[in-house]
Amino acid sequence: MPRVFVPQRVGVGDVLTIAGDDGHHYTRVLRARESEPIAVAAAGVSYLGKVVTSDAKVGEMVVKIESRMDSHEPMLQVTVVQGLAKGDKIEEIVEKCTESGASRFIIFPSVRTVVRLGDAKIESRLLRWNKVAREAAAQSQRDVVPSVAYAKDRSGLRNHLSEAKRVLLLDESETTMGIRQALKEIQDDATCNSIAIVIGPEGGFADEEREWFHDNLGAVSVTLGPRILRTENAGLMALSAALYEYHDLGG
Amino acid sequence: MPRVFVPQRVGVGDVLTIAGDDGHHYTRVLRARESEPIAVAAAGVSYLGKVVTSDAKVGEMVVKIESRMDSHEPMLQVTVVQGLAKGDKIEEIVEKCTESGASRFIIFPSVRTVVRLGDAKIESRLLRWNKVAREAAAQSQRDVVPSVAYAKDRSGLRNHLSEAKRVLLLDESETTMGIRQALKEIQDDATCNSIAIVIGPEGGFADEEREWFHDNLGAVSVTLGPRILRTENAGLMALSAALYEYHDLGG
């Protein structure tokens, strides 16, 4: 079933017009037809709807909201804080972690990041990454589209992470504190429903950078075990572990 | 540090000659030099070694075994049983799950598999998949290279899985039994250190196929939660969950 995201709250019985890019996409690309079912995720809540009219010429579709659906969202909010990596890796990470249940992404240029992006390039990448998140959210039937932001510098990082209560740093040089122990300790704090997981780029963290995360964001270095994980794999495994620990991955 | 896999058992003080494809790779591609350190994984045990001589012309390298290294292997053996999927997806799955700690792979043509491979094609794919596993095992510093096999039909599947004590089937239509509950029940059996995880191709399982796994392999259908996961992502998340539950993912 196709899925459309709208920003506003809706209720059962409401009738919505989908125009613009989404209108184009659903009427022309997906060729939605009258009386077909469609899922509508409205301000984080999912509904089952029905296509009332679909006008491919104008690129507009009218949808009636019929019933509320169960939530597909995890209770634990996980922010993936990913060091900028080469090639299409960020796209891959955004796609896979969106499917898997991440709630937002902060991309940052790490000390060992090889790629350097100018402002124009950052803008175009952000558009692309947010589009990938939207498509992955639709495909995996999320109720919300995770946002992707870029933190140009450390004060940006600090602002973006001011609400993350606990920050875990995936650290190849950490041998003692396993992610399991760290997650169990976080879980003892019943008020904590939001964590951030920081992943370095291909070359890992510089010492000074690791210390900055410890000192400024209260980050705790954790290990995922003795096997060396690529940057595009490490975040996904840590996210799986966190959701699993919080009963958000199959009970 | 580069890592070479040899089939035989070795001991500290032994001197080995690395020839053939590996000799070529280490002397010519990686340009190993005298007295450089090298990791040697010998019959599942890792050692720190030193290059004694490296002859790029002949494509041979002599290595001395200096000390034993800690194991990088999980206690839980996880067999990834993956329905044949399109394009390069199997390569991606073998690469990522090898890094993450899978112990072997069985690829099978599922009822809903779109690709059909003839015998010659299967042979060439198996060579490729096993090469990917070897490279990923070296990169992630595994002690063993997971094997990749192809089960052409159901009697092949049954043979390959005769030793897997517990089989979990990732099942989109399952809503009650979460993977967490299933793993906890398996863990109650202290003698069980080997499980298999079955993942369908893009279209999921056919009803009859799901029943065959239940009836013939004692497979239990489990859910990874309400979000729809792509086939190339589902196995990795389930593997992460299983290793986490068994203290094989960071404590």
PDB file of C-alpha atoms in Angstrom, chain A residues 73-74 80 91-105 129 132-138 140 142 144-148 236 239, chain B residues 227-229 233:
ATOM      1  CA  GLU A  73       7.298   3.847  15.866  1.00  0.00           C
ATOM      2  CA  PRO A  74       9.755   2.689  18.532  1.00  0.00           C
ATOM      3  CA  VAL A  80      22.273   8.714  14.648  1.00  0.00           C
ATOM      4  CA  GLU A  91      22.680   7.732   1.742  1.00  0.00           C
ATOM      5  CA  GLU A  92      23.021   4.055   2.581  1.00  0.00           C
ATOM      6  CA  ILE A  93      23.157   4.797   6.311  1.00  0.00           C
ATOM      7  CA  VAL A  94      20.122   7.113   6.179  1.00  0.00           C
ATOM      8  CA  GLU A  95      18.146   4.566   4.185  1.00  0.00           C
ATOM      9  CA  LYS A  96      18.938   1.541   6.341  1.00  0.00           C
ATOM     10  CA  CYS A  97      18.707   3.273   9.716  1.00  0.00           C
ATOM     11  CA  THR A  98      15.399   4.926   8.735  1.00  0.00           C
ATOM     12  CA  GLU A  99      13.940   1.529   7.876  1.00  0.00           C
ATOM     13  CA  SER A 100      15.303   0.169  11.136  1.00  0.00           C
ATOM     14  CA  GLY A 101      13.743   2.861  13.331  1.00  0.00           C
ATOM     15  CA  ALA A 102      16.187   5.767  13.826  1.00  0.00           C
ATOM     16  CA  SER A 103      14.394   8.988  14.769  1.00  0.00           C
ATOM     17  CA  ARG A 104      16.824  11.539  13.278  1.00  0.00           C
ATOM     18  CA  PHE A 105      20.259  11.988  11.780  1.00  0.00           C
ATOM     19  CA  TRP A 129      19.512  12.753   2.222  1.00  0.00           C
ATOM     20  CA  VAL A 132      16.169   9.219   0.920  1.00  0.00           C
ATOM     21  CA  ALA A 133      14.785   9.319   4.479  1.00  0.00           C
ATOM     22  CA  ARG A 134      11.297  10.088   3.175  1.00  0.00           C
ATOM     23  CA  GLU A 135      11.365   7.251   0.668  1.00  0.00           C
ATOM     24  CA  ALA A 136      12.720   4.788   3.220  1.00  0.00           C
ATOM     25  CA  ALA A 137      10.088   5.907   5.748  1.00  0.00           C
ATOM     26  CA  ALA A 138       7.333   5.286   3.188  1.00  0.00           C
ATOM     27  CA  SER A 140       9.134   0.687   5.729  1.00  0.00           C
ATOM     28  CA  ARG A 142       7.074   4.539   9.423  1.00  0.00           C
ATOM     29  CA  VAL A 144       7.286   9.818  10.832  1.00  0.00           C
ATOM     30  CA  VAL A 145      10.029  10.813   8.440  1.00  0.00           C
ATOM     31  CA  PRO A 146      13.327  11.146  10.340  1.00  0.00           C
ATOM     32  CA  SER A 147      15.020  14.483   9.679  1.00  0.00           C
ATOM     33  CA  VAL A 148      18.594  14.731   8.437  1.00  0.00           C
ATOM     34  CA  LEU A 236      22.978   0.091  12.181  1.00  0.00           C
ATOM     35  CA  LEU A 239      20.757   0.985  16.603  1.00  0.00           C
TER      36      LEU A 239
ATOM     37  CA  ARG B 227       8.447  -1.742  10.435  1.00  0.00           C
ATOM     38  CA  ILE B 228       8.891  -3.351   7.032  1.00  0.00           C
ATOM     39  CA  LEU B 229      12.551  -4.292   6.486  1.00  0.00           C
ATOM     40  CA  ASN B 233      18.606  -5.397   6.085  1.00  0.00           C
TER      41      ASN B 233
END
